[in-house]
Amino acid sequence: MAVRRLAEIQPESFAFTSENRAWADDQIKKFPEGRQASAVIPLLWRAQEQHDGWLPEPAIRHVGDVLGMPYIRVLEIATFYTMFNLEPVGEYFVQLCGTTPCQLCGASDLIKVCERVIGPQRHVTDDGKLSWLEVECLGACCNAPMVQINYDYYEDLTAESFEKLLDDLRAGRPVTPGPQNGRQMSAPLGGPTTLTDPSLYQNRRTLVSDTDVASRAANDTAPSPPPPSSAPEPEKADKPEVADETDDKAAMLDAAERPEALEGPAGGTADDLKRISGIGPKIEGILNELGIFHFAQIARWTEDNKAWIDGYLKFKGRIDREDWIGQATTLAEGGDTDFSKRVDEGNVPSSKD
Ligand code: FES
């Protein structure tokens, strides 16, 4: 590992926002008396998040003050773990895996793209959008070559798809994390080849429904629908967990507003919601079951509607990250997005029924 030094130019000071300080105090309370220093990593991480993705020296001292730790001990931790960035990063910080499996699958081509589009490692582009760093294995070797950008993995990249990804991010266009060649997670490119017998999944509470096993799309990570009413009851041991999940979901969904639903598609024809990046056949089916058939319906979602759907699908903000409403607005007005054009040209396997 290369020597990791603090950035030459540092801010004058750093302090947690009141919200982050309250969060930090909650973290500290989780540890027994005298062991508060155990909260050092989450606090450093929160400080990094607050400071645009990198950790300045005043933040390291501030965390030491909050935890009553000698500054040198906090510094040792911040400089040891490569998850902490010690110098400024771009709005989109690319961590490019350069370890052997990714190298064998083309990581060196991705490095050339970074050098050409962004510049040398650690350089932040003039618009502040991009920076990159070569890192060791990120644990997604079966989808090599891959990069991590902020919190998301982008896998099965080629030089072309990676350069387009960087362009899209820079231009604020929606992108879809995960495999970039249309395959389903780590399954073979043409779809799963094992465990495809639907009978294997009968009487299983958490797995996908019978007909979905072979067709679940790479970007379709919504929870599976409940088993059909004709399916046998789950085994007794599973019941308490189901009840807890249901209660949590009900409580969460009560807090927000369900979007306007139609009994069926207006004019008898539904829009192809799969033209929205982030919606595959499975999620489209769930939206249709909820009475959502048209781009214009999604374009009209309020913040509460969006929160309701996000909670229902357990998406944790994915609707915003993928900008469903922006895409739906464009499509509802008769326009196209880069993604919808690729769908229309048949170049997005995961958008096919
Ligand atoms: S070698 Fe690249 S993710 Fe493991």
mmCIF file of C-alpha atoms and ligand atoms in Angstrom:
data_model
loop_
_atom_site.group_PDB
_atom_site.id
_atom_site.type_symbol
_atom_site.label_atom_id
_atom_site.label_comp_id
_atom_site.label_asym_id
_atom_site.label_seq_id
_atom_site.Cartn_x
_atom_site.Cartn_y
_atom_site.Cartn_z
ATOM 1 C CA MET A 1 0.000 0.000 0.000
ATOM 2 C CA ALA A 2 1.266 3.472 -0.833
ATOM 3 C CA VAL A 3 2.090 5.932 1.930
ATOM 4 C CA ARG A 4 -1.047 7.862 2.777
ATOM 5 C CA ARG A 5 -0.525 11.472 3.717
ATOM 6 C CA LEU A 6 -2.854 14.276 4.681
ATOM 7 C CA ALA A 7 -3.730 16.806 1.994
ATOM 8 C CA GLU A 8 -1.417 19.800 1.750
ATOM 9 C CA ILE A 9 -4.271 22.297 1.766
ATOM 10 C CA GLN A 10 -6.532 21.938 4.783
ATOM 11 C CA PRO A 11 -9.635 23.798 5.956
ATOM 12 C CA GLU A 12 -9.322 26.029 9.029
ATOM 13 C CA SER A 13 -11.704 24.016 11.146
ATOM 14 C CA PHE A 14 -14.276 21.254 11.244
ATOM 15 C CA ALA A 15 -17.198 20.465 13.524
ATOM 16 C CA PHE A 16 -20.070 18.044 13.180
ATOM 17 C CA THR A 17 -23.390 19.602 12.255
ATOM 18 C CA SER A 18 -25.883 19.436 15.121
ATOM 19 C CA GLU A 19 -27.626 16.565 13.373
ATOM 20 C CA ASN A 20 -24.400 14.617 12.920
ATOM 21 C CA ARG A 21 -23.331 15.366 16.479
ATOM 22 C CA ALA A 22 -26.593 13.921 17.779
ATOM 23 C CA TRP A 23 -26.035 10.864 15.592
ATOM 24 C CA ALA A 24 -22.463 10.556 16.882
ATOM 25 C CA ASP A 25 -23.659 10.736 20.490
ATOM 26 C CA ASP A 26 -26.084 7.896 19.778
ATOM 27 C CA GLN A 27 -23.270 5.781 18.336
ATOM 28 C CA ILE A 28 -21.064 6.422 21.344
ATOM 29 C CA LYS A 29 -23.824 5.293 23.711
ATOM 30 C CA LYS A 30 -23.749 1.849 22.107
ATOM 31 C CA PHE A 31 -20.396 1.069 23.714
ATOM 32 C CA PRO A 32 -19.722 0.261 27.379
ATOM 33 C CA GLU A 33 -18.327 2.915 29.689
ATOM 34 C CA GLY A 34 -14.646 3.406 28.989
ATOM 35 C CA ARG A 35 -14.885 1.928 25.483
ATOM 36 C CA GLN A 36 -16.221 4.998 23.663
ATOM 37 C CA ALA A 37 -13.167 5.001 21.394
ATOM 38 C CA SER A 38 -14.711 1.981 19.677
ATOM 39 C CA ALA A 39 -16.975 4.444 17.856
ATOM 40 C CA VAL A 40 -14.012 6.003 16.063
ATOM 41 C CA ILE A 41 -14.595 4.422 12.649
ATOM 42 C CA PRO A 42 -18.288 5.328 12.297
ATOM 43 C CA LEU A 43 -17.532 8.858 13.480
ATOM 44 C CA LEU A 44 -14.676 9.281 11.017
ATOM 45 C CA TRP A 45 -16.922 7.943 8.292
ATOM 46 C CA ARG A 46 -19.683 10.416 9.159
ATOM 47 C CA ALA A 47 -17.136 13.236 9.219
ATOM 48 C CA GLN A 48 -15.961 12.203 5.749
ATOM 49 C CA GLU A 49 -19.537 12.147 4.463
ATOM 50 C CA GLN A 50 -20.131 15.614 5.906
ATOM 51 C CA HIS A 51 -16.965 16.958 4.282
ATOM 52 C CA ASP A 52 -17.665 16.118 0.612
ATOM 53 C CA GLY A 53 -16.175 12.644 0.743
ATOM 54 C CA TRP A 54 -12.761 13.317 2.262
ATOM 55 C CA LEU A 55 -11.315 13.628 5.725
ATOM 56 C CA PRO A 56 -9.404 16.802 6.563
ATOM 57 C CA GLU A 57 -7.011 17.018 9.481
ATOM 58 C CA PRO A 58 -9.336 19.255 11.591
ATOM 59 C CA ALA A 59 -12.018 16.552 11.291
ATOM 60 C CA ILE A 60 -9.573 13.960 12.633
ATOM 61 C CA ARG A 61 -8.887 16.213 15.616
ATOM 62 C CA HIS A 62 -12.591 16.908 16.092
ATOM 63 C CA VAL A 63 -13.353 13.173 16.254
ATOM 64 C CA GLY A 64 -10.509 12.812 18.789
ATOM 65 C CA ASP A 65 -12.078 15.570 20.899
ATOM 66 C CA VAL A 66 -15.551 14.031 20.710
ATOM 67 C CA LEU A 67 -14.218 10.629 21.793
ATOM 68 C CA GLY A 68 -11.577 11.845 24.223
ATOM 69 C CA MET A 69 -8.867 10.098 22.186
ATOM 70 C CA PRO A 70 -5.308 11.307 21.559
ATOM 71 C CA TYR A 71 -5.171 12.845 18.088
ATOM 72 C CA ILE A 72 -2.345 10.517 17.053
ATOM 73 C CA ARG A 73 -4.524 7.453 17.636
ATOM 74 C CA VAL A 74 -7.311 8.827 15.462
ATOM 75 C CA LEU A 75 -4.749 9.797 12.829
ATOM 76 C CA GLU A 76 -3.326 6.256 12.839
ATOM 77 C CA ILE A 77 -6.776 4.866 12.081
ATOM 78 C CA ALA A 78 -7.624 7.448 9.422
ATOM 79 C CA THR A 79 -4.337 6.852 7.595
ATOM 80 C CA PHE A 80 -4.488 3.047 7.885
ATOM 81 C CA TYR A 81 -7.926 2.368 6.401
ATOM 82 C CA THR A 82 -8.162 3.173 2.705
ATOM 83 C CA MET A 83 -11.917 3.778 3.069
ATOM 84 C CA PHE A 84 -10.915 7.184 4.411
ATOM 85 C CA ASN A 85 -9.907 9.661 1.727
ATOM 86 C CA LEU A 86 -7.267 12.038 2.974
ATOM 87 C CA GLU A 87 -7.505 14.479 0.093
ATOM 88 C CA PRO A 88 -10.354 15.949 -1.961
ATOM 89 C CA VAL A 89 -12.269 13.643 -4.295
ATOM 90 C CA GLY A 90 -14.639 14.341 -7.145
ATOM 91 C CA GLU A 91 -18.398 14.389 -6.749
ATOM 92 C CA TYR A 92 -18.153 10.938 -8.357
ATOM 93 C CA PHE A 93 -15.193 9.147 -6.836
ATOM 94 C CA VAL A 94 -14.181 6.126 -8.918
ATOM 95 C CA GLN A 95 -12.404 3.285 -7.142
ATOM 96 C CA LEU A 96 -11.114 1.042 -9.896
ATOM 97 C CA CYS A 97 -10.207 -2.532 -9.003
ATOM 98 C CA GLY A 98 -6.790 -3.379 -10.397
ATOM 99 C CA THR A 99 -6.368 -6.820 -8.810
ATOM 100 C CA THR A 100 -5.599 -9.915 -10.906
ATOM 101 C CA PRO A 101 -9.107 -11.141 -11.916
ATOM 102 C CA CYS A 102 -10.120 -7.635 -12.964
ATOM 103 C CA GLN A 103 -6.780 -7.143 -14.738
ATOM 104 C CA LEU A 104 -7.287 -10.382 -16.667
ATOM 105 C CA CYS A 105 -10.736 -9.181 -17.733
ATOM 106 C CA GLY A 106 -9.707 -5.734 -18.936
ATOM 107 C CA ALA A 107 -9.054 -3.426 -15.967
ATOM 108 C CA SER A 108 -6.042 -1.992 -17.771
ATOM 109 C CA ASP A 109 -8.388 -0.708 -20.502
ATOM 110 C CA LEU A 110 -10.497 0.982 -17.828
ATOM 111 C CA ILE A 111 -7.374 2.572 -16.360
ATOM 112 C CA LYS A 112 -6.599 4.079 -19.760
ATOM 113 C CA VAL A 113 -10.117 5.539 -19.871
ATOM 114 C CA CYS A 114 -9.600 7.096 -16.435
ATOM 115 C CA GLU A 115 -6.270 8.565 -17.446
ATOM 116 C CA ARG A 116 -7.722 10.025 -20.631
ATOM 117 C CA VAL A 117 -11.070 11.269 -19.276
ATOM 118 C CA ILE A 118 -10.127 12.229 -15.715
ATOM 119 C CA GLY A 119 -6.338 12.510 -15.592
ATOM 120 C CA PRO A 120 -3.847 10.959 -13.188
ATOM 121 C CA GLN A 121 -4.955 9.211 -10.003
ATOM 122 C CA ARG A 122 -6.158 11.560 -7.225
ATOM 123 C CA HIS A 123 -6.613 14.427 -9.702
ATOM 124 C CA VAL A 124 -10.052 16.067 -9.462
ATOM 125 C CA THR A 125 -11.403 17.311 -12.794
ATOM 126 C CA ASP A 126 -11.808 21.072 -13.153
ATOM 127 C CA ASP A 127 -15.590 20.793 -12.896
ATOM 128 C CA GLY A 128 -15.170 18.897 -9.608
ATOM 129 C CA LYS A 129 -17.164 15.976 -10.954
ATOM 130 C CA LEU A 130 -14.673 13.115 -11.212
ATOM 131 C CA SER A 131 -11.593 11.641 -9.579
ATOM 132 C CA TRP A 132 -10.256 8.108 -9.459
ATOM 133 C CA LEU A 133 -8.003 5.727 -7.596
ATOM 134 C CA GLU A 134 -6.813 2.200 -8.312
ATOM 135 C CA VAL A 135 -7.721 -0.064 -5.394
ATOM 136 C CA GLU A 136 -7.378 -3.714 -4.455
ATOM 137 C CA CYS A 137 -10.094 -6.363 -4.912
ATOM 138 C CA LEU A 138 -13.573 -5.079 -4.066
ATOM 139 C CA GLY A 139 -15.041 -8.560 -3.808
ATOM 140 C CA ALA A 140 -16.978 -8.575 -7.070
ATOM 141 C CA CYS A 141 -14.424 -10.575 -9.062
ATOM 142 C CA CYS A 142 -17.087 -12.695 -10.786
ATOM 143 C CA ASN A 143 -18.301 -9.499 -12.438
ATOM 144 C CA ALA A 144 -14.823 -8.302 -13.431
ATOM 145 C CA PRO A 145 -13.761 -5.767 -14.464
ATOM 146 C CA MET A 146 -15.554 -3.444 -12.115
ATOM 147 C CA VAL A 147 -15.416 -0.106 -10.343
ATOM 148 C CA GLN A 148 -17.055 1.352 -7.279
ATOM 149 C CA ILE A 149 -18.380 4.902 -7.702
ATOM 150 C CA ASN A 150 -19.414 6.466 -4.407
ATOM 151 C CA TYR A 151 -21.652 3.790 -2.859
ATOM 152 C CA ASP A 152 -22.448 1.732 -5.961
ATOM 153 C CA TYR A 153 -20.728 -1.019 -7.935
ATOM 154 C CA TYR A 154 -20.645 -0.956 -11.750
ATOM 155 C CA GLU A 155 -19.626 -4.305 -13.139
ATOM 156 C CA ASP A 156 -18.915 -6.232 -16.336
ATOM 157 C CA LEU A 157 -17.493 -3.070 -17.852
ATOM 158 C CA THR A 158 -15.797 -2.498 -21.166
ATOM 159 C CA ALA A 159 -13.786 0.574 -22.076
ATOM 160 C CA GLU A 160 -16.790 1.811 -24.084
ATOM 161 C CA SER A 161 -19.457 1.205 -21.435
ATOM 162 C CA PHE A 162 -17.194 2.682 -18.743
ATOM 163 C CA GLU A 163 -16.517 5.841 -20.720
ATOM 164 C CA LYS A 164 -20.242 6.241 -21.367
ATOM 165 C CA LEU A 165 -20.909 5.732 -17.668
ATOM 166 C CA LEU A 166 -18.467 8.515 -16.779
ATOM 167 C CA ASP A 167 -20.049 10.783 -19.404
ATOM 168 C CA ASP A 168 -23.539 10.090 -18.064
ATOM 169 C CA LEU A 169 -22.523 10.767 -14.481
ATOM 170 C CA ARG A 170 -20.783 13.966 -15.445
ATOM 171 C CA ALA A 171 -23.812 15.155 -17.399
ATOM 172 C CA GLY A 172 -26.230 14.215 -14.608
ATOM 173 C CA ARG A 173 -27.947 11.550 -16.689
ATOM 174 C CA PRO A 174 -29.411 8.578 -14.821
ATOM 175 C CA VAL A 175 -27.285 5.458 -14.577
ATOM 176 C CA THR A 176 -28.026 1.978 -13.315
ATOM 177 C CA PRO A 177 -25.558 0.293 -10.943
ATOM 178 C CA GLY A 178 -24.709 -3.385 -11.260
ATOM 179 C CA PRO A 179 -23.691 -5.369 -14.335
ATOM 180 C CA GLN A 180 -23.455 -3.167 -17.416
ATOM 181 C CA ASN A 181 -23.829 -5.985 -19.928
ATOM 182 C CA GLY A 182 -27.410 -6.918 -19.068
ATOM 183 C CA ARG A 183 -26.682 -10.042 -17.099
ATOM 184 C CA GLN A 184 -28.531 -10.922 -13.928
ATOM 185 C CA MET A 185 -26.206 -10.229 -11.023
ATOM 186 C CA SER A 186 -23.515 -12.935 -11.236
ATOM 187 C CA ALA A 187 -25.562 -15.400 -13.290
ATOM 188 C CA PRO A 188 -24.351 -16.551 -16.702
ATOM 189 C CA LEU A 189 -24.826 -13.948 -19.426
ATOM 190 C CA GLY A 190 -27.780 -15.755 -20.984
ATOM 191 C CA GLY A 191 -29.587 -16.190 -17.663
ATOM 192 C CA PRO A 192 -29.501 -18.744 -14.852
ATOM 193 C CA THR A 193 -28.623 -22.306 -15.842
ATOM 194 C CA THR A 194 -29.164 -24.013 -12.492
ATOM 195 C CA LEU A 195 -31.928 -24.080 -9.873
ATOM 196 C CA THR A 196 -34.454 -23.088 -12.516
ATOM 197 C CA ASP A 197 -37.069 -25.708 -11.582
ATOM 198 C CA PRO A 198 -40.014 -23.678 -10.196
ATOM 199 C CA SER A 199 -41.002 -26.505 -7.866
ATOM 200 C CA LEU A 200 -37.838 -25.852 -5.887
ATOM 201 C CA TYR A 201 -39.327 -22.568 -4.743
ATOM 202 C CA GLN A 202 -42.744 -23.715 -3.652
ATOM 203 C CA ASN A 203 -43.377 -23.236 0.039
ATOM 204 C CA ARG A 204 -40.470 -20.804 0.302
ATOM 205 C CA ARG A 205 -41.445 -17.501 1.824
ATOM 206 C CA THR A 206 -38.596 -15.253 0.728
ATOM 207 C CA LEU A 207 -37.678 -16.471 -2.721
ATOM 208 C CA VAL A 208 -39.062 -15.235 -6.011
ATOM 209 C CA SER A 209 -42.375 -16.538 -7.282
ATOM 210 C CA ASP A 210 -42.517 -19.644 -9.428
ATOM 211 C CA THR A 211 -42.329 -18.038 -12.826
ATOM 212 C CA ASP A 212 -39.763 -15.399 -11.961
ATOM 213 C CA VAL A 213 -36.768 -17.595 -11.292
ATOM 214 C CA ALA A 214 -35.316 -17.518 -14.775
ATOM 215 C CA SER A 215 -36.431 -14.065 -15.748
ATOM 216 C CA ARG A 216 -35.598 -11.816 -12.848
ATOM 217 C CA ALA A 217 -33.784 -8.869 -14.365
ATOM 218 C CA ALA A 218 -30.430 -7.567 -13.226
ATOM 219 C CA ASN A 219 -31.847 -4.250 -12.112
ATOM 220 C CA ASP A 220 -34.946 -5.785 -10.608
ATOM 221 C CA THR A 221 -34.175 -6.072 -6.924
ATOM 222 C CA ALA A 222 -37.621 -5.413 -5.508
ATOM 223 C CA PRO A 223 -38.977 -7.739 -2.848
ATOM 224 C CA SER A 224 -40.798 -10.745 -4.199
ATOM 225 C CA PRO A 225 -44.568 -10.680 -4.165
ATOM 226 C CA PRO A 226 -46.230 -12.829 -1.530
ATOM 227 C CA PRO A 227 -46.818 -16.473 -2.483
ATOM 228 C CA PRO A 228 -50.048 -17.168 -4.380
ATOM 229 C CA SER A 229 -53.056 -17.737 -2.164
ATOM 230 C CA SER A 230 -53.136 -21.377 -3.214
ATOM 231 C CA ALA A 231 -49.640 -21.907 -1.894
ATOM 232 C CA PRO A 232 -49.325 -23.801 1.391
ATOM 233 C CA GLU A 233 -48.897 -21.763 4.567
ATOM 234 C CA PRO A 234 -45.282 -21.023 5.540
ATOM 235 C CA GLU A 235 -43.855 -23.240 8.201
ATOM 236 C CA LYS A 236 -44.611 -22.144 11.748
ATOM 237 C CA ALA A 237 -41.033 -21.157 12.523
ATOM 238 C CA ASP A 238 -41.184 -18.470 9.813
ATOM 239 C CA LYS A 239 -44.320 -16.756 11.064
ATOM 240 C CA PRO A 240 -42.973 -14.316 13.674
ATOM 241 C CA GLU A 241 -40.466 -12.892 11.174
ATOM 242 C CA VAL A 242 -43.197 -12.366 8.590
ATOM 243 C CA ALA A 243 -45.336 -10.570 11.137
ATOM 244 C CA ASP A 244 -42.476 -8.267 12.119
ATOM 245 C CA GLU A 245 -41.708 -7.376 8.521
ATOM 246 C CA THR A 246 -45.354 -6.723 7.796
ATOM 247 C CA ASP A 247 -45.747 -4.524 10.849
ATOM 248 C CA ASP A 248 -42.658 -2.501 9.966
ATOM 249 C CA LYS A 249 -43.795 -2.058 6.408
ATOM 250 C CA ALA A 250 -47.316 -1.081 7.411
ATOM 251 C CA ALA A 251 -45.980 1.492 9.861
ATOM 252 C CA MET A 252 -43.654 2.908 7.239
ATOM 253 C CA LEU A 253 -46.269 2.988 4.510
ATOM 254 C CA ASP A 254 -48.872 4.619 6.733
ATOM 255 C CA ALA A 255 -46.598 7.619 7.004
ATOM 256 C CA ALA A 256 -46.734 8.546 3.364
ATOM 257 C CA GLU A 257 -49.238 8.769 0.592
ATOM 258 C CA ARG A 258 -49.947 6.040 -1.910
ATOM 259 C CA PRO A 259 -49.823 7.344 -5.497
ATOM 260 C CA GLU A 260 -52.892 7.735 -7.665
ATOM 261 C CA ALA A 261 -53.949 4.339 -9.041
ATOM 262 C CA LEU A 262 -55.873 3.471 -12.189
ATOM 263 C CA GLU A 263 -58.085 0.412 -12.542
ATOM 264 C CA GLY A 264 -56.444 -0.296 -15.871
ATOM 265 C CA PRO A 265 -54.365 1.403 -18.533
ATOM 266 C CA ALA A 266 -55.984 4.508 -20.028
ATOM 267 C CA GLY A 267 -57.148 3.689 -23.561
ATOM 268 C CA GLY A 268 -56.402 0.034 -22.874
ATOM 269 C CA THR A 269 -52.678 0.368 -23.546
ATOM 270 C CA ALA A 270 -50.080 0.745 -20.839
ATOM 271 C CA ASP A 271 -46.793 2.545 -21.398
ATOM 272 C CA ASP A 272 -43.679 0.393 -21.485
ATOM 273 C CA LEU A 273 -42.381 1.405 -18.052
ATOM 274 C CA LYS A 274 -39.228 -0.618 -18.726
ATOM 275 C CA ARG A 275 -38.081 2.333 -20.847
ATOM 276 C CA ILE A 276 -37.253 3.940 -17.500
ATOM 277 C CA SER A 277 -33.769 3.004 -16.340
ATOM 278 C CA GLY A 278 -34.220 1.072 -13.095
ATOM 279 C CA ILE A 279 -37.548 -0.563 -14.004
ATOM 280 C CA GLY A 280 -37.384 -4.106 -15.309
ATOM 281 C CA PRO A 281 -40.161 -6.610 -15.989
ATOM 282 C CA LYS A 282 -40.640 -7.530 -12.342
ATOM 283 C CA ILE A 283 -40.904 -3.992 -11.017
ATOM 284 C CA GLU A 284 -43.116 -3.024 -13.937
ATOM 285 C CA GLY A 285 -45.443 -5.881 -12.924
ATOM 286 C CA ILE A 286 -45.542 -4.655 -9.342
ATOM 287 C CA LEU A 287 -46.268 -1.079 -10.460
ATOM 288 C CA ASN A 288 -49.056 -2.329 -12.707
ATOM 289 C CA GLU A 289 -50.520 -4.247 -9.753
ATOM 290 C CA LEU A 290 -50.481 -0.940 -7.871
ATOM 291 C CA GLY A 291 -52.474 0.713 -10.674
ATOM 292 C CA ILE A 292 -49.516 2.507 -12.243
ATOM 293 C CA PHE A 293 -49.406 2.080 -16.006
ATOM 294 C CA HIS A 294 -48.250 5.383 -17.483
ATOM 295 C CA PHE A 295 -45.179 7.630 -17.498
ATOM 296 C CA ALA A 296 -47.448 10.582 -16.752
ATOM 297 C CA GLN A 297 -48.567 8.953 -13.491
ATOM 298 C CA ILE A 298 -44.963 8.594 -12.316
ATOM 299 C CA ALA A 299 -44.135 12.112 -13.523
ATOM 300 C CA ARG A 300 -46.869 13.429 -11.198
ATOM 301 C CA TRP A 301 -45.637 11.639 -8.061
ATOM 302 C CA THR A 302 -45.257 13.944 -5.097
ATOM 303 C CA GLU A 303 -42.470 13.501 -2.549
ATOM 304 C CA ASP A 304 -44.939 11.530 -0.390
ATOM 305 C CA ASN A 305 -45.945 9.316 -3.315
ATOM 306 C CA LYS A 306 -42.289 8.656 -4.079
ATOM 307 C CA ALA A 307 -41.589 7.835 -0.430
ATOM 308 C CA TRP A 308 -44.535 5.437 -0.409
ATOM 309 C CA ILE A 309 -43.289 3.533 -3.452
ATOM 310 C CA ASP A 310 -39.700 3.622 -2.222
ATOM 311 C CA GLY A 311 -40.834 2.123 1.085
ATOM 312 C CA TYR A 312 -43.075 -0.438 -0.609
ATOM 313 C CA LEU A 313 -40.218 -1.652 -2.791
ATOM 314 C CA LYS A 314 -37.672 -1.282 0.040
ATOM 315 C CA PHE A 315 -35.549 0.750 -2.357
ATOM 316 C CA LYS A 316 -33.810 3.037 0.141
ATOM 317 C CA GLY A 317 -33.696 6.014 -2.189
ATOM 318 C CA ARG A 318 -33.175 4.199 -5.488
ATOM 319 C CA ILE A 319 -36.044 6.090 -7.158
ATOM 320 C CA ASP A 320 -34.185 9.354 -6.600
ATOM 321 C CA ARG A 321 -30.800 7.911 -7.491
ATOM 322 C CA GLU A 322 -32.160 6.623 -10.780
ATOM 323 C CA ASP A 323 -34.280 9.722 -11.326
ATOM 324 C CA TRP A 324 -37.439 7.851 -12.260
ATOM 325 C CA ILE A 325 -39.532 11.009 -12.110
ATOM 326 C CA GLY A 326 -37.197 12.972 -14.386
ATOM 327 C CA GLN A 327 -37.095 10.102 -16.871
ATOM 328 C CA ALA A 328 -40.881 9.650 -16.703
ATOM 329 C CA THR A 329 -41.425 13.364 -17.296
ATOM 330 C CA THR A 330 -39.292 13.274 -20.447
ATOM 331 C CA LEU A 331 -41.014 10.143 -21.728
ATOM 332 C CA ALA A 332 -44.505 11.409 -20.879
ATOM 333 C CA GLU A 333 -43.815 14.483 -23.011
ATOM 334 C CA GLY A 334 -42.920 12.246 -25.947
ATOM 335 C CA GLY A 335 -39.181 12.682 -25.573
ATOM 336 C CA ASP A 336 -36.495 10.024 -25.291
ATOM 337 C CA THR A 337 -33.704 9.368 -22.856
ATOM 338 C CA ASP A 338 -30.428 7.683 -23.741
ATOM 339 C CA PHE A 339 -31.669 4.634 -21.873
ATOM 340 C CA SER A 340 -35.079 4.537 -23.587
ATOM 341 C CA LYS A 341 -33.332 4.740 -26.975
ATOM 342 C CA ARG A 342 -31.210 1.726 -26.048
ATOM 343 C CA VAL A 343 -34.358 -0.121 -24.949
ATOM 344 C CA ASP A 344 -36.108 0.783 -28.203
ATOM 345 C CA GLU A 345 -33.121 -0.500 -30.164
ATOM 346 C CA GLY A 346 -33.295 -3.794 -28.259
ATOM 347 C CA ASN A 347 -29.927 -3.251 -26.610
ATOM 348 C CA VAL A 348 -31.077 -3.674 -22.994
ATOM 349 C CA PRO A 349 -31.704 -7.389 -22.359
ATOM 350 C CA SER A 350 -33.047 -6.740 -18.852
ATOM 351 C CA SER A 351 -35.869 -4.613 -20.292
ATOM 352 C CA LYS A 352 -37.319 -7.523 -22.238
ATOM 353 C CA ASP A 353 -40.346 -9.377 -20.900
HETATM 354 S S1 FES B 1 -10.343 -8.671 -8.513
HETATM 355 FE FE1 FES B 1 -11.607 -6.984 -9.008
HETATM 356 S S2 FES B 1 -13.265 -7.223 -7.672
HETATM 357 FE FE2 FES B 1 -11.959 -8.843 -7.109
#
